Short mmCIF file of C-alpha atoms and ligand atoms in Angstrom, two decimals:
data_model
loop_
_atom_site.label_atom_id
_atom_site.label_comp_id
_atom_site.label_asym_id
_atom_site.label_seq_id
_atom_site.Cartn_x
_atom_site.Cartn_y
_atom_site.Cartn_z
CA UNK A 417 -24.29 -2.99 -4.73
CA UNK A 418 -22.17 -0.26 -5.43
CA UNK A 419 -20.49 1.33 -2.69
CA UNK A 420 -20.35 4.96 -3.55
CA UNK A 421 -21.93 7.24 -0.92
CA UNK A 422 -23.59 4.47 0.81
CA UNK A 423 -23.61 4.05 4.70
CA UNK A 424 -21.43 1.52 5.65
CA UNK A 425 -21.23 0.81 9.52
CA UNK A 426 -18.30 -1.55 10.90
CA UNK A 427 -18.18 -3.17 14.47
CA UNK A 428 -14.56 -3.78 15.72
CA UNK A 429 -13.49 -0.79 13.01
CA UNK A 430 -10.91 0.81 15.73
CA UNK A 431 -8.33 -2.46 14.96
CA UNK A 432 -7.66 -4.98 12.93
CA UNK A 433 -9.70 -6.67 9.89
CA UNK A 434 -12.35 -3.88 10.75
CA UNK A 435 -9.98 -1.08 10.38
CA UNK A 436 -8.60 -2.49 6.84
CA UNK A 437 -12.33 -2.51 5.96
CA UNK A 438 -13.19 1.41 7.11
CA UNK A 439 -10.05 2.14 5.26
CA UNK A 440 -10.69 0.32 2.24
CA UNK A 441 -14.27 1.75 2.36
CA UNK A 442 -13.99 5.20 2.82
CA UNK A 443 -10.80 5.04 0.27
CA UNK A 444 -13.79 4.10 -2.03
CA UNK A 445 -16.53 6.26 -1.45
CA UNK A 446 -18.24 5.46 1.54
CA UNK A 447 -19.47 6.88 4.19
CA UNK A 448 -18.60 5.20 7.15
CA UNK A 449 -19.57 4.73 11.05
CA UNK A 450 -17.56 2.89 13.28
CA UNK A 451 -18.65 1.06 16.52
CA UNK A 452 -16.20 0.00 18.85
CA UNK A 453 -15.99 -0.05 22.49
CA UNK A 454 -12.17 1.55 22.14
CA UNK A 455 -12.33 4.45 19.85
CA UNK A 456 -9.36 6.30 18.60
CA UNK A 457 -8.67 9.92 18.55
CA UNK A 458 -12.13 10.97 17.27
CA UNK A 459 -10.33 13.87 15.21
CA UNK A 460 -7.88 11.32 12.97
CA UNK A 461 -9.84 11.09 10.22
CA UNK A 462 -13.12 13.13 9.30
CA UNK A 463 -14.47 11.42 6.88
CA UNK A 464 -15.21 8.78 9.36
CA UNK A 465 -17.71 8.87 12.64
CA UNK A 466 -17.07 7.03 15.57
CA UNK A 467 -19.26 5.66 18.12
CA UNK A 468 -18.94 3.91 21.29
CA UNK A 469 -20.74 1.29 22.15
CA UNK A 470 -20.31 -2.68 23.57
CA UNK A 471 -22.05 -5.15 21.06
CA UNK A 472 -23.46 -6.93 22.98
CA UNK A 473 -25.78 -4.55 24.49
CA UNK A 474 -29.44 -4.01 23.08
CA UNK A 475 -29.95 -0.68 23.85
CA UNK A 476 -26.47 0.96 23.26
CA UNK A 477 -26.31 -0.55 19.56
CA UNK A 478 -29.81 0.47 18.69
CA UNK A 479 -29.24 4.47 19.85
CA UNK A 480 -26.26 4.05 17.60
CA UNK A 481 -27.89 2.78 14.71
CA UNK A 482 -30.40 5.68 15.04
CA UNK A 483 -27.80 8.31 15.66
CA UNK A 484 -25.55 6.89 12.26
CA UNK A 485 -29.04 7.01 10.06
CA UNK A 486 -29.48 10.24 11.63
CA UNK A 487 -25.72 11.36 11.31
CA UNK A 488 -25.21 9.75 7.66
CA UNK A 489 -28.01 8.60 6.08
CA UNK A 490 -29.61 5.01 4.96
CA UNK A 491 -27.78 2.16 6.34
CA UNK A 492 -26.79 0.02 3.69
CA UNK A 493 -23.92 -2.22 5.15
CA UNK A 494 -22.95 -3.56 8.24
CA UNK A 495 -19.82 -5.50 8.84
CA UNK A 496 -19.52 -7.16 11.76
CA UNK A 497 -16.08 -7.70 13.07
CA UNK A 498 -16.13 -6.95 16.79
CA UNK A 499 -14.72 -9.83 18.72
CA UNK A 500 -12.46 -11.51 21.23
CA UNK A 501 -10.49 -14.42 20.94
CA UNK A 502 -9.24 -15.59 25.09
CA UNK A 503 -7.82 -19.08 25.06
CA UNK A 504 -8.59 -21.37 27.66
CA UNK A 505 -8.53 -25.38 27.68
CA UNK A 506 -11.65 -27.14 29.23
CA UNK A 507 -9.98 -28.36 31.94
CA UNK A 508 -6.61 -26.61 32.81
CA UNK A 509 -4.07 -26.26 35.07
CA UNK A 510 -6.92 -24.09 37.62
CA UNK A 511 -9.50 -26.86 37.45
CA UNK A 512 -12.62 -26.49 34.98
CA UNK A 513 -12.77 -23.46 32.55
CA UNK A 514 -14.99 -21.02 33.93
CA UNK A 515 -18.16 -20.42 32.62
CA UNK A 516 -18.57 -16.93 32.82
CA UNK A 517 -15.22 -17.06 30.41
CA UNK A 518 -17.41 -19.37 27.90
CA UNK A 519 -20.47 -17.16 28.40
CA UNK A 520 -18.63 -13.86 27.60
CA UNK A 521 -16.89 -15.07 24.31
CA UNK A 522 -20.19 -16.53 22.99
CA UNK A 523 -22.07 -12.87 24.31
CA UNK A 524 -19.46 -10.94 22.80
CA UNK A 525 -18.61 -13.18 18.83
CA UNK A 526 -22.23 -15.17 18.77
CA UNK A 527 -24.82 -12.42 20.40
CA UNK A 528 -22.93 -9.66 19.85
CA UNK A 529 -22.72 -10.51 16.01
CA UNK A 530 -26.47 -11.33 16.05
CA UNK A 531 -27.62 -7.89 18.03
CA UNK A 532 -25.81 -5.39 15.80
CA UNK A 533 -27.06 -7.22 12.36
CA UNK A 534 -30.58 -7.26 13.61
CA UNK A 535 -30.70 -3.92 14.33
CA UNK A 536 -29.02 -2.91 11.58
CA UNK A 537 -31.30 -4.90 9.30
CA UNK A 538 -34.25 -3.29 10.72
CA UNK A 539 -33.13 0.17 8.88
CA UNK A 540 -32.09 -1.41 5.76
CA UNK A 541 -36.19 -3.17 5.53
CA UNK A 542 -37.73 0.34 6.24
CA UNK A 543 -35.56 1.85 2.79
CA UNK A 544 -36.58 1.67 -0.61
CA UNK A 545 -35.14 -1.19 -2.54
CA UNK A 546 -31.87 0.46 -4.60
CA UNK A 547 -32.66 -1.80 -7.77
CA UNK A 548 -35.07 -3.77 -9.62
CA UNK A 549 -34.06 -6.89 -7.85
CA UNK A 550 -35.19 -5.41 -4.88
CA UNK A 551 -31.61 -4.79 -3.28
CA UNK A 552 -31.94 -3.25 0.21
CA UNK A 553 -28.75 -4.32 2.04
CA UNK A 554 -26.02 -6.31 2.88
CA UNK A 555 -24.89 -7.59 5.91
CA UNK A 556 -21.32 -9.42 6.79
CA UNK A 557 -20.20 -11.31 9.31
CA UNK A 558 -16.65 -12.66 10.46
CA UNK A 559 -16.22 -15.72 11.70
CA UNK A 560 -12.61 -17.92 11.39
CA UNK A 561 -11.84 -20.85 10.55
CA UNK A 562 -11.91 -22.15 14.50
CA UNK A 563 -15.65 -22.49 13.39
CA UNK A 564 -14.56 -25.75 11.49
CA UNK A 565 -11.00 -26.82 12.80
CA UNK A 566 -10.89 -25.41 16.64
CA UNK A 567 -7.64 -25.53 18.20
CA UNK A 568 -6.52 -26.81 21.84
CA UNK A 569 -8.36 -23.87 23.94
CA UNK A 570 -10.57 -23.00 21.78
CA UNK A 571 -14.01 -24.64 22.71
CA UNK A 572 -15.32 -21.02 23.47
CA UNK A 573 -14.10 -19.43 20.46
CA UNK A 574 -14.77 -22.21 18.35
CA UNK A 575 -18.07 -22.39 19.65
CA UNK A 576 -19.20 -18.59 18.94
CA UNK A 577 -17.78 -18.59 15.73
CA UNK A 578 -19.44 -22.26 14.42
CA UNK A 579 -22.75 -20.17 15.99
CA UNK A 580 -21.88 -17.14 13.65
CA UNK A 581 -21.29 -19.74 10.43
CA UNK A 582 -24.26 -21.84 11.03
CA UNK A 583 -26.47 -18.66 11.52
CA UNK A 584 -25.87 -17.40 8.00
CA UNK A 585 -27.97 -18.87 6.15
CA UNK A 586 -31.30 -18.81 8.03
CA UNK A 587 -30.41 -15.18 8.22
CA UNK A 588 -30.23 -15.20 4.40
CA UNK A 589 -33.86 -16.82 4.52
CA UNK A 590 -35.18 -14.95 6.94
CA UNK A 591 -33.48 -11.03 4.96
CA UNK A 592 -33.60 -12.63 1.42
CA UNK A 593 -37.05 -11.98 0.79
CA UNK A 594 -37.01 -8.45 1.89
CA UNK A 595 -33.87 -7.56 0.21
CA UNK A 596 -31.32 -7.90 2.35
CA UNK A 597 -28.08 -10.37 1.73
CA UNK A 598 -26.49 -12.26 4.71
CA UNK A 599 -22.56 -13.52 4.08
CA UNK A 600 -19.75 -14.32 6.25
CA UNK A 601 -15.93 -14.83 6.18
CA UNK A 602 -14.36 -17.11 8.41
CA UNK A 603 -10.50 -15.69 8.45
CA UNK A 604 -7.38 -18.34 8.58
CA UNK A 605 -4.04 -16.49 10.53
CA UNK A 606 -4.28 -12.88 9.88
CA UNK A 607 -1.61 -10.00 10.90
CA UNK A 608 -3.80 -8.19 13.17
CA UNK A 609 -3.36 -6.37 16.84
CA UNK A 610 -5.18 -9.84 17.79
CA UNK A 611 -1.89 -11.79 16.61
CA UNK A 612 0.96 -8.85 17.89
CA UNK A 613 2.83 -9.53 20.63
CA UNK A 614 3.03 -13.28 19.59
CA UNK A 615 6.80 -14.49 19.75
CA UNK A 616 7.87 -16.50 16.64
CA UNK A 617 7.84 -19.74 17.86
CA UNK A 618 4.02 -19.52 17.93
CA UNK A 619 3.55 -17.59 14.12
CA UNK A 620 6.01 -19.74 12.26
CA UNK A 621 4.24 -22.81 13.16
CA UNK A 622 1.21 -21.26 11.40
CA UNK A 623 2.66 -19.61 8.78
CA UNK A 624 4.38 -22.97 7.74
CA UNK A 625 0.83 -24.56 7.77
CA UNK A 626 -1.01 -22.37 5.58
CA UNK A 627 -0.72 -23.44 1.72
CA UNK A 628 0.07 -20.83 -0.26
CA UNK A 629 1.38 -18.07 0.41
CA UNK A 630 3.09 -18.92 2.95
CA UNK A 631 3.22 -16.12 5.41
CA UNK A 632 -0.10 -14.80 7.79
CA UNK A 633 -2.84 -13.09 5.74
CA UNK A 634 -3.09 -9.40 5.57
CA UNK A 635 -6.01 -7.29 6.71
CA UNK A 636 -6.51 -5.59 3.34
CA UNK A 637 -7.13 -9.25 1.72
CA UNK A 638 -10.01 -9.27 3.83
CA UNK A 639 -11.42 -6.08 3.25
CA UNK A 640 -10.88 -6.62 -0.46
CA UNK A 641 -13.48 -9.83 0.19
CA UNK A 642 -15.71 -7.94 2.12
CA UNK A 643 -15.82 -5.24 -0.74
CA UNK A 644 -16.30 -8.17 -3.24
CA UNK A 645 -19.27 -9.57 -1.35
CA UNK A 646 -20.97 -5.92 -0.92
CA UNK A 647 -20.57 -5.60 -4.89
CA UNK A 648 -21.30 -9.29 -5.78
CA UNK A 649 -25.27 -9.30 -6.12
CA UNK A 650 -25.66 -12.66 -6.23
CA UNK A 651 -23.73 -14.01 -3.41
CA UNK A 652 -25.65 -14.85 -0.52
CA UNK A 653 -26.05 -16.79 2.60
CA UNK A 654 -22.11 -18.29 2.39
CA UNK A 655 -19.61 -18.78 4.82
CA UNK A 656 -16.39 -18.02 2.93
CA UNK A 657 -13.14 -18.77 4.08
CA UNK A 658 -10.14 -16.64 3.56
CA UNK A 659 -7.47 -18.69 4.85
CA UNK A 660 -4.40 -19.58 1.98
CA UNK A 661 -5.56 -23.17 2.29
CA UNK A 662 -4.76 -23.31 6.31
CA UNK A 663 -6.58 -26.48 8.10
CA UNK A 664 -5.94 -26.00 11.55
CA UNK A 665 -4.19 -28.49 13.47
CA UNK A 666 -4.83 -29.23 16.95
CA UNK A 667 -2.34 -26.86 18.05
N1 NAI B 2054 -6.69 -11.96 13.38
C1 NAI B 2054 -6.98 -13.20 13.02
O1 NAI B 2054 -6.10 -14.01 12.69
C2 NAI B 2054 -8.41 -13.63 12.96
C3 NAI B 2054 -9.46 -12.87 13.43
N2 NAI B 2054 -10.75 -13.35 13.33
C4 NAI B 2054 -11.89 -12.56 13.78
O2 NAI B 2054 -11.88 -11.34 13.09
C5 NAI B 2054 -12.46 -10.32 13.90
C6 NAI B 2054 -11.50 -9.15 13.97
O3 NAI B 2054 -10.30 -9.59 14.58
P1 NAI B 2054 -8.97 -8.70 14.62
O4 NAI B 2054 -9.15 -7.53 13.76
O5 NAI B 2054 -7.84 -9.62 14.44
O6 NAI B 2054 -9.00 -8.29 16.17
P2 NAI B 2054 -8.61 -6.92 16.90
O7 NAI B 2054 -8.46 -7.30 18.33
O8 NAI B 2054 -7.52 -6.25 16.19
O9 NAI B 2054 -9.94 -6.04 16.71
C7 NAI B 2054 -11.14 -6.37 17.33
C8 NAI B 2054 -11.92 -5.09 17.58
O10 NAI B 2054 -13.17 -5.46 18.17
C9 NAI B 2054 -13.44 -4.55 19.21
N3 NAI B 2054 -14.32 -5.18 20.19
C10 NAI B 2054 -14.05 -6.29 20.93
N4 NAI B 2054 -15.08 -6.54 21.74
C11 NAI B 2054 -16.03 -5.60 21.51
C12 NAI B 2054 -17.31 -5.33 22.03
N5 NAI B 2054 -17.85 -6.09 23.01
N6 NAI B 2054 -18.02 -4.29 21.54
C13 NAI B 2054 -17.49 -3.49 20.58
N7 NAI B 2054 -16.27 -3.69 20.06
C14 NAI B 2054 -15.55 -4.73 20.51
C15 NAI B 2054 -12.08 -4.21 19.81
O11 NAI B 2054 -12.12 -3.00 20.56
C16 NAI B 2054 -11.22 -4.13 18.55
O12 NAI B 2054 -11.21 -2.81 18.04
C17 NAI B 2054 -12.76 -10.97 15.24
O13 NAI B 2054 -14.12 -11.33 15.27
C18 NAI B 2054 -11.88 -12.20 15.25
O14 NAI B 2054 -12.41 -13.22 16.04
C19 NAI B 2054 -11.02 -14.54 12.76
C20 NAI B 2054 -10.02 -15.32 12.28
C21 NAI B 2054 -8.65 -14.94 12.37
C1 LIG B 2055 -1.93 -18.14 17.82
C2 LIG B 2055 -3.11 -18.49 18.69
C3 LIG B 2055 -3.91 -19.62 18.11
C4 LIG B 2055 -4.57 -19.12 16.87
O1 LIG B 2055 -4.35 -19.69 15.86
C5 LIG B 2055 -5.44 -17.92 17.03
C6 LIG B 2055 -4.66 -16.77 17.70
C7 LIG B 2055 -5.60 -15.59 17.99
C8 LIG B 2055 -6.25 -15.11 16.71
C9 LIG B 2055 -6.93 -16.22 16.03
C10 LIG B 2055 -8.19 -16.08 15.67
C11 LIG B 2055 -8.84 -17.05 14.89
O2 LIG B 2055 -10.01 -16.92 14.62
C12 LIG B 2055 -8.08 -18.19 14.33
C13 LIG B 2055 -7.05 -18.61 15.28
C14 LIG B 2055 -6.14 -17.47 15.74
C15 LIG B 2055 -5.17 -17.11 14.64
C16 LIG B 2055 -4.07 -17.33 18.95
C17 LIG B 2055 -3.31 -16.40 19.84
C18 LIG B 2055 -2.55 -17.36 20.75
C19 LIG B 2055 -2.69 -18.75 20.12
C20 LIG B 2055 -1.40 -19.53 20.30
O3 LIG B 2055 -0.46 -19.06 20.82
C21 LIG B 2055 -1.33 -20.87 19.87
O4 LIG B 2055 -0.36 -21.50 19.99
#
């Protein structure tokens, strides 16, 4: 699908791998909505809307979706990077891991994830198709690579993310038909707000295990995927990874 003037809407957009995509987007022709539930200074840039809303709620998400049809026009795309990554070990040094801490990151990466594509989705089946394939859509999701090699800690995270790989492709099956292709890129290490703050004894480490290159990925790499995917017709229900040839160790 070619990007030019089409809709694209972006969870998580205010930071990040979300913000490399609305930049790489809009740099490109887009128009673009963002939904976060931190916006930035509305007035930075206004070729871009903003909207505030918490994924994981049903009612929020859908008012936005209507307001950014509304606002901009046919939904075509829908990224979904919202999402929190909290560390905790199954049993720690406090006892058991609580489970309202395992219930939020799955409500927030799994749900979350699955509430703003399904709404999306619903606009992009009520448009006319865009080709003679029948093109009505395309939807991405991120999860990481934690979905396949989860770290100490990361039973939670590891957890929502496997959800968001293994939902892929009966989201393909379910949208195929009707138009609509489901993707998603699990990320290695990238240089993101998520990973500031981190002292180098814990990026080195990383950096040292990912293949080549050796150094933490950049968020433009994975918009550049996510604008490959949008323009790739034929590439549907995958989990990609995006990683330099990391494999996660257990710590
Ligand atoms: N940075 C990394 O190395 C990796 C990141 N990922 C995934 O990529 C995605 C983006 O991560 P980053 O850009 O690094 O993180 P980030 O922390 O820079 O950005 C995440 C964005 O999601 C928003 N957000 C969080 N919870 C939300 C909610 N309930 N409703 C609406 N917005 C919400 C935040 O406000 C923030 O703007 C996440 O899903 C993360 O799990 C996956 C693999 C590696
Ligand atoms: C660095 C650390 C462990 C990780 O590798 C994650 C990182 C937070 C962002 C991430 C998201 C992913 O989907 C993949 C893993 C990771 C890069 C974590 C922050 C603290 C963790 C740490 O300090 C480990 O030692």
């Amino acid at each position: 699908m070619n990007i030019t003037d089409k809709v694209v809407v972006i969870t998580g957009g205010a930071s990040g791998l979300g913000g490399a995509c609305v930049d790489w987007f809009v740099r490109h022709g887009a128009k673009v909505a963002v939904l976060d539930r931190r916006i930035p200074d509305p007035t930075a840039d206004p070729q871009i809307v903003y909207l505030e809303a918490d994924v994981t709620q049903a009612d929020s998400v859908a008012a936005v979706m209507d307001k950014i049809a509304e606002q901009l026009g046919e939904i075509r795309v829908c990224i979904n990077c919202a999402g929190i990554a909290p560390a905790g070990k199954t049993v720690g040094r406090d006892g058991a891991l609580a489970l309202d801490k395992f219930r939020q990151v799955i409500d927030v990466n799994l749900i979350g994830s699955f509430n703003v594509l399904r709404l999306a989705a619903e606009k992009m089946l009520a448009l006319e198709p865009l080709d003679a394939d029948g093109a009505r859509g395309v939807i991405i999701n991120t999860a990481s690579v934690a979905a396949f090699e989860g770290q100490i800690g990361q039973a939670a995270y590891a957890a929502s993310k496997g959800g968001v790989a293994a939902m892929t492709l009966p989201i393909a099956r379910d949208l195929g038909p009707r138009g609509v292709r489901v993707n998603t890129i699990a990320p290695g290490v990238f240089e993101t707000p998520m990973m500031a703050g981190l002292n180098e004894e814990f990026v080195k480490p990383l950096e040292q295990a990912v293949q080549f290159p050796k150094r933490l990925g950049r968020a433009e790499e994975f918009a550049k995927l996510a604008a490959h995917i949008v323009d790739n017709d034929y590439l549907n229900g995958e989990v990609i990874r995006l990683d330099g040839g990391i494999r996660m160790g257990p710590r």
